[in-house]
Amino acid sequence: MRKVYYIYNPKTRTYDRVYPTVRQRVMSLLRSLFVGMGFGIGAFLLFLWIFGTPSEKELRIENSRLQAQYDVLSHRLDEALTVMKDLQQRDDNLYRVMLQADPIADPVRRASYGGTNRYEELMDLANADLVVNTTQKMDMLDRQLYIQSQSFDEVVKLCKENDEKLKCIPAIQPVANKDLKYTASGYGLRIDPIYNTTKFHEGMDFSANIGTPVYATGNGVVTKAGWQSGYGKIIKIDHGYGYETWYAHLNDMDVRVGQKVVRGQVIGEVGNTGKSTGPHLHYEVHVKGRVVNPVNYYFMDLNADDYDKMIQMAENHGKVYD
Ligand SMILES: [Zn+2]
């Protein structure tokens, strides 16, 4: 239907019909169109602003799901790093100490990958902090795992080397338990059996019948097999690594100086030679030239119970045979 336009004529006080040009009609039409479109777009944008588009909503859900996953990942990396720290501590404070190796320096363990631009491209992301942080933790774990695996390679190598050392360190009793007549007397301040004065007893006495076999307590080389004042017939074995053992008051000696012996090999017989008040073996352990308590050097012979008994025996302030 065609629109009809009127205009008020004040002279005649009537409405005169006007006939607008085509151009005027088009302009009018466009104007209405633009206003309508403007309102429409405005309302649409308002709707989007308030509710979002369906696809945007999905993206948001996915995004928050990803963020939650990143959070979980970050948390699990924290846990893995804690386990890693535990491993490192055990490595430094137990394995490496046992094997007399230096702990791995902290800066080596904590060293990060070089380059400050490493995470730059991640900085543009939404949640950049979370993503960069998680990536950094991953890199840290990666690096520490590498260092730790190298360290364990070294530990295994040291273990193999120390296998030889463990064969040499004195680790058994020089007289078998079944052969012991009385409890042995220990290391420390004791009453001298001959002079009746307080004196430091530098070894352990194993009381047994004359002729009872005496065993080398670790692999080594015989450095003395002869008479020494006070000690009577004595055998000394150098085990290397700073360890030396003495076996005194022997009745008989089966080895000579320079001979190699292995742990458990019979080297002589219990006797009563030298300054001694009865048949027994006086046994000493020296580490780097200093005499030490032998009680800590029976670890291959004893289970936990036997060890307790041995400690009690060593504490025994009873009869010393010297
Ligand atoms: Zn003694």
Coordinates of C-alpha atoms and ligand atoms in Angstrom, one line a residue:
M1 CA 0.0 0.0 0.0
R2 CA 1.3 3.3 -0.9
K3 CA 2.0 5.8 1.9
V4 CA 0.0 9.1 1.5
Y5 CA 1.7 12.3 2.9
Y6 CA -0.1 15.5 3.9
I7 CA 1.2 18.9 5.0
Y8 CA -0.7 21.5 7.0
N9 CA -1.4 24.7 5.1
P10 CA -1.9 27.6 7.6
K11 CA -3.3 29.9 4.9
T12 CA -6.2 27.6 3.9
R13 CA -6.1 25.9 7.3
T14 CA -6.4 22.6 5.6
Y15 CA -4.1 19.6 5.0
D16 CA -2.8 19.6 1.5
R17 CA -1.8 16.3 0.0
V18 CA 2.0 16.3 -1.0
Y19 CA 3.7 14.1 -3.4
P20 CA 7.3 13.4 -2.3
T21 CA 9.9 12.7 -4.9
V22 CA 11.3 9.2 -5.3
R23 CA 14.6 10.3 -3.7
Q24 CA 12.7 11.5 -0.6
R25 CA 10.8 8.3 -0.4
V26 CA 14.0 6.2 -0.6
M27 CA 15.7 8.3 2.0
S28 CA 12.8 8.0 4.4
L29 CA 12.7 4.2 3.8
L30 CA 16.5 3.9 4.5
R31 CA 16.2 6.0 7.6
S32 CA 13.6 3.7 9.1
L33 CA 15.7 0.7 8.0
F34 CA 18.8 2.0 9.7
V35 CA 17.0 2.9 12.9
G36 CA 15.4 -0.5 13.0
M37 CA 18.7 -2.2 12.3
G38 CA 20.4 -0.1 15.0
F39 CA 17.9 -1.2 17.6
G40 CA 18.2 -4.8 16.4
I41 CA 21.9 -4.9 16.6
G42 CA 21.9 -3.1 20.0
A43 CA 19.5 -5.6 21.4
F44 CA 21.5 -8.5 19.9
L45 CA 24.7 -7.2 21.4
L46 CA 23.0 -6.7 24.8
F47 CA 21.8 -10.2 24.6
L48 CA 25.3 -11.5 23.8
W49 CA 26.8 -9.4 26.6
I50 CA 24.4 -10.8 29.1
F51 CA 24.1 -14.5 28.0
G52 CA 26.9 -15.1 25.5
T53 CA 26.6 -17.2 22.4
P54 CA 26.1 -20.9 22.8
S55 CA 29.5 -21.7 21.3
E56 CA 31.2 -19.2 23.6
K57 CA 29.6 -20.8 26.5
E58 CA 31.0 -24.2 25.5
L59 CA 34.4 -22.6 25.1
R60 CA 34.2 -21.2 28.5
I61 CA 33.3 -24.5 30.0
E62 CA 36.1 -26.2 28.1
N63 CA 38.5 -23.5 29.2
S64 CA 37.7 -23.9 32.9
R65 CA 38.0 -27.6 32.5
L66 CA 41.4 -27.2 31.0
Q67 CA 42.4 -24.8 33.8
A68 CA 41.2 -27.4 36.4
Q69 CA 43.3 -30.0 34.6
Y70 CA 46.3 -27.7 34.7
D71 CA 45.7 -27.2 38.4
V72 CA 45.7 -31.0 38.9
L73 CA 48.8 -31.4 36.8
S74 CA 50.6 -28.7 38.7
H75 CA 49.6 -30.3 42.0
R76 CA 50.9 -33.7 40.8
L77 CA 54.1 -32.2 39.7
D78 CA 54.5 -30.7 43.2
E79 CA 54.1 -34.2 44.6
A80 CA 56.6 -35.7 42.2
L81 CA 59.1 -33.0 43.1
T82 CA 58.6 -33.9 46.8
V83 CA 59.3 -37.6 46.1
M84 CA 62.3 -36.4 44.1
K85 CA 63.6 -34.4 47.0
D86 CA 63.2 -37.4 49.2
L87 CA 65.3 -39.5 46.8
Q88 CA 67.9 -36.8 46.6
Q89 CA 68.2 -36.7 50.4
R90 CA 68.5 -40.4 50.7
D91 CA 71.1 -40.3 48.0
D92 CA 73.2 -37.6 49.6
N93 CA 72.8 -38.6 53.2
L94 CA 72.8 -42.3 53.0
Y95 CA 74.1 -43.9 49.9
R96 CA 76.8 -41.4 49.2
V97 CA 77.9 -41.2 52.8
M98 CA 78.1 -45.0 53.1
L99 CA 80.3 -45.1 50.0
Q100 CA 82.3 -42.1 51.2
A101 CA 81.3 -40.0 48.1
D102 CA 80.6 -36.3 48.2
P103 CA 77.0 -35.3 48.1
I104 CA 75.9 -33.7 44.8
A105 CA 76.1 -29.9 45.1
D106 CA 72.7 -28.2 45.4
P107 CA 73.3 -25.8 42.4
V108 CA 73.9 -28.8 40.2
R109 CA 70.7 -30.5 41.3
R110 CA 68.7 -27.3 41.1
A111 CA 70.1 -26.0 37.9
S112 CA 67.4 -24.9 35.5
Y113 CA 67.4 -24.8 31.7
G114 CA 69.2 -21.7 30.5
G115 CA 67.5 -18.8 28.6
T116 CA 65.1 -16.3 30.0
N117 CA 63.0 -16.4 26.8
R118 CA 62.2 -20.0 27.2
Y119 CA 58.7 -19.4 28.4
E120 CA 58.0 -16.1 26.5
E121 CA 55.7 -17.6 23.9
L122 CA 53.5 -19.0 26.7
M123 CA 53.1 -15.5 28.2
D124 CA 50.5 -14.5 25.6
L125 CA 48.1 -17.3 26.7
A126 CA 45.2 -16.7 29.0
N127 CA 46.2 -18.1 32.4
A128 CA 49.8 -17.6 31.5
D129 CA 50.9 -17.8 35.1
L130 CA 49.5 -21.3 35.6
V131 CA 50.8 -22.6 32.3
V132 CA 54.3 -21.1 32.7
N133 CA 54.5 -22.3 36.3
T134 CA 53.5 -25.8 35.4
T135 CA 55.9 -25.9 32.5
Q136 CA 58.7 -24.7 34.8
K137 CA 57.9 -27.5 37.3
M138 CA 57.9 -30.1 34.5
D139 CA 61.3 -28.8 33.3
M140 CA 62.7 -28.9 36.9
L141 CA 61.5 -32.5 37.4
D142 CA 63.0 -33.5 34.1
R143 CA 66.4 -31.9 35.0
Q144 CA 66.5 -33.4 38.5
L145 CA 65.6 -36.8 37.2
Y146 CA 68.5 -36.7 34.8
I147 CA 70.9 -35.7 37.6
Q148 CA 69.6 -38.3 40.0
S149 CA 69.9 -41.1 37.4
Q150 CA 73.5 -40.1 36.8
S151 CA 74.1 -40.1 40.6
F152 CA 72.7 -43.6 40.9
D153 CA 74.9 -44.8 38.1
E154 CA 77.9 -43.5 40.1
V155 CA 76.5 -45.2 43.3
V156 CA 76.3 -48.5 41.5
K157 CA 79.9 -48.1 40.3
L158 CA 81.0 -47.2 43.8
C159 CA 79.2 -50.3 45.2
K160 CA 81.1 -52.5 42.8
E161 CA 84.4 -50.9 43.9
N162 CA 83.5 -51.2 47.6
D163 CA 82.6 -54.8 47.2
E164 CA 86.4 -55.4 47.3
K165 CA 86.7 -53.1 50.3
L166 CA 83.9 -54.9 52.2
K167 CA 85.8 -58.2 51.8
C168 CA 88.8 -56.6 53.5
I169 CA 87.2 -54.8 56.4
P170 CA 87.2 -56.9 59.6
A171 CA 83.7 -58.2 59.9
I172 CA 83.6 -61.6 61.8
Q173 CA 84.6 -62.9 65.2
P174 CA 88.2 -64.3 65.3
V175 CA 87.0 -67.2 67.5
A176 CA 83.7 -69.1 66.6
N177 CA 80.9 -68.8 69.1
K178 CA 80.7 -72.5 69.6
D179 CA 84.3 -72.5 70.8
L180 CA 83.9 -69.8 73.4
K181 CA 84.3 -71.0 77.0
Y182 CA 83.4 -67.9 78.8
T183 CA 82.0 -64.6 77.8
A184 CA 84.6 -62.4 76.2
S185 CA 85.7 -59.3 78.0
G186 CA 85.5 -56.0 76.3
Y187 CA 87.3 -52.9 75.2
G188 CA 87.6 -50.0 77.7
L189 CA 88.7 -49.3 81.3
R190 CA 89.2 -52.6 83.1
I191 CA 91.1 -53.9 86.2
D192 CA 94.5 -55.2 85.2
P193 CA 94.5 -58.9 86.1
I194 CA 98.1 -58.9 87.2
Y195 CA 98.8 -55.4 88.7
N196 CA 95.2 -55.0 90.0
T197 CA 95.2 -51.4 88.7
T198 CA 92.8 -49.6 86.4
K199 CA 94.0 -49.9 82.8
F200 CA 92.6 -49.3 79.4
H201 CA 91.9 -52.6 77.7
E202 CA 92.6 -52.1 74.0
G203 CA 90.9 -55.1 72.6
M204 CA 88.5 -57.9 73.3
D205 CA 89.3 -61.2 75.1
F206 CA 87.8 -64.4 73.8
S207 CA 88.3 -67.2 76.3
A208 CA 88.7 -70.6 74.7
N209 CA 90.7 -73.8 75.1
I210 CA 94.3 -73.9 73.9
G211 CA 94.4 -75.0 70.3
T212 CA 91.0 -73.5 69.4
P213 CA 91.2 -72.1 65.8
V214 CA 91.7 -68.4 65.3
Y215 CA 90.3 -66.9 62.1
A216 CA 91.4 -64.0 60.0
T217 CA 88.5 -61.5 60.2
G218 CA 88.9 -59.9 56.8
N219 CA 91.1 -60.3 53.6
G220 CA 94.6 -58.9 54.0
V221 CA 98.3 -59.5 54.2
V222 CA 100.2 -60.8 57.3
T223 CA 102.6 -58.1 58.5
K224 CA 103.7 -59.8 61.7
A225 CA 103.8 -63.4 62.9
G226 CA 106.1 -63.6 65.9
W227 CA 106.8 -62.6 69.5
Q228 CA 105.9 -59.2 70.9
S229 CA 106.5 -58.2 74.6
G230 CA 103.3 -58.6 76.6
Y231 CA 101.4 -59.9 73.6
G232 CA 103.3 -63.2 73.4
K233 CA 102.9 -64.9 70.0
I234 CA 101.1 -62.4 67.9
I235 CA 99.8 -62.1 64.3
K236 CA 99.0 -58.8 62.7
I237 CA 97.1 -58.5 59.5
D238 CA 97.0 -55.4 57.3
H239 CA 93.6 -55.3 55.5
G240 CA 94.2 -52.1 53.5
Y241 CA 92.0 -49.1 53.5
G242 CA 93.6 -48.2 56.9
Y243 CA 92.4 -51.3 58.8
E244 CA 94.7 -53.6 60.8
T245 CA 93.8 -56.5 63.2
W246 CA 96.0 -58.0 66.0
Y247 CA 95.6 -61.6 67.4
A248 CA 97.6 -62.1 70.6
H249 CA 98.7 -64.7 73.2
L250 CA 98.6 -67.4 70.4
N251 CA 99.7 -71.0 71.0
D252 CA 100.7 -71.6 67.4
M253 CA 100.8 -69.6 64.2
D254 CA 99.9 -71.0 60.8
V255 CA 100.9 -68.1 58.6
R256 CA 104.1 -66.1 57.8
V257 CA 104.8 -62.5 57.1
G258 CA 103.8 -61.4 53.6
Q259 CA 101.2 -64.2 53.2
K260 CA 97.8 -63.2 51.8
V261 CA 94.9 -64.4 53.9
V262 CA 91.1 -64.3 53.3
R263 CA 88.3 -63.8 55.8
G264 CA 87.5 -67.0 57.7
Q265 CA 90.9 -68.6 57.1
V266 CA 92.5 -70.3 60.1
I267 CA 95.7 -68.4 61.0
G268 CA 96.6 -69.9 64.3
E269 CA 95.5 -71.4 67.7
V270 CA 94.3 -69.8 70.9
G271 CA 97.1 -69.9 73.5
N272 CA 98.4 -68.5 76.8
T273 CA 101.6 -66.9 75.7
G274 CA 102.9 -63.5 76.9
K275 CA 101.3 -61.5 79.7
S276 CA 98.2 -63.7 80.1
T277 CA 96.3 -65.2 83.0
G278 CA 94.6 -68.0 81.1
P279 CA 94.0 -69.4 77.6
H280 CA 92.4 -66.7 75.5
L281 CA 92.6 -64.7 72.3
H282 CA 93.2 -60.9 72.7
Y283 CA 91.9 -59.3 69.6
E284 CA 92.4 -55.7 68.5
V285 CA 91.1 -53.6 65.6
H286 CA 93.1 -50.6 64.5
V287 CA 91.8 -48.0 62.0
K288 CA 94.3 -45.6 60.5
G289 CA 96.7 -46.3 63.3
R290 CA 94.3 -45.9 66.2
V291 CA 92.9 -48.7 68.2
V292 CA 89.1 -48.9 68.2
N293 CA 86.4 -51.0 69.9
P294 CA 86.2 -54.3 67.9
V295 CA 82.5 -54.7 68.9
N296 CA 81.5 -52.8 65.8
Y297 CA 83.4 -55.2 63.5
Y298 CA 81.4 -58.4 63.7
F299 CA 78.6 -57.3 61.5
M300 CA 78.8 -60.2 59.1
D301 CA 78.6 -62.8 61.9
L302 CA 75.8 -61.4 63.9
N303 CA 72.1 -61.0 63.5
A304 CA 70.4 -58.4 65.6
D305 CA 69.9 -60.6 68.6
D306 CA 73.5 -61.9 68.6
Y307 CA 74.6 -58.3 68.2
D308 CA 72.8 -57.3 71.4
K309 CA 74.4 -60.2 73.2
M310 CA 77.8 -59.3 71.9
I311 CA 77.3 -55.7 73.1
Q312 CA 76.4 -56.9 76.6
M313 CA 79.4 -59.2 76.5
A314 CA 81.7 -56.4 75.5
E315 CA 80.3 -54.3 78.3
N316 CA 81.1 -57.0 80.8
H317 CA 83.5 -55.7 83.3
G318 CA 84.4 -59.2 84.5
K319 CA 87.6 -61.1 84.2
V320 CA 90.1 -59.7 81.8
Y321 CA 92.8 -62.0 80.6
D322 CA 94.8 -59.2 79.0
Ligands
ZN1 ZN 93.0 -58.6 76.3

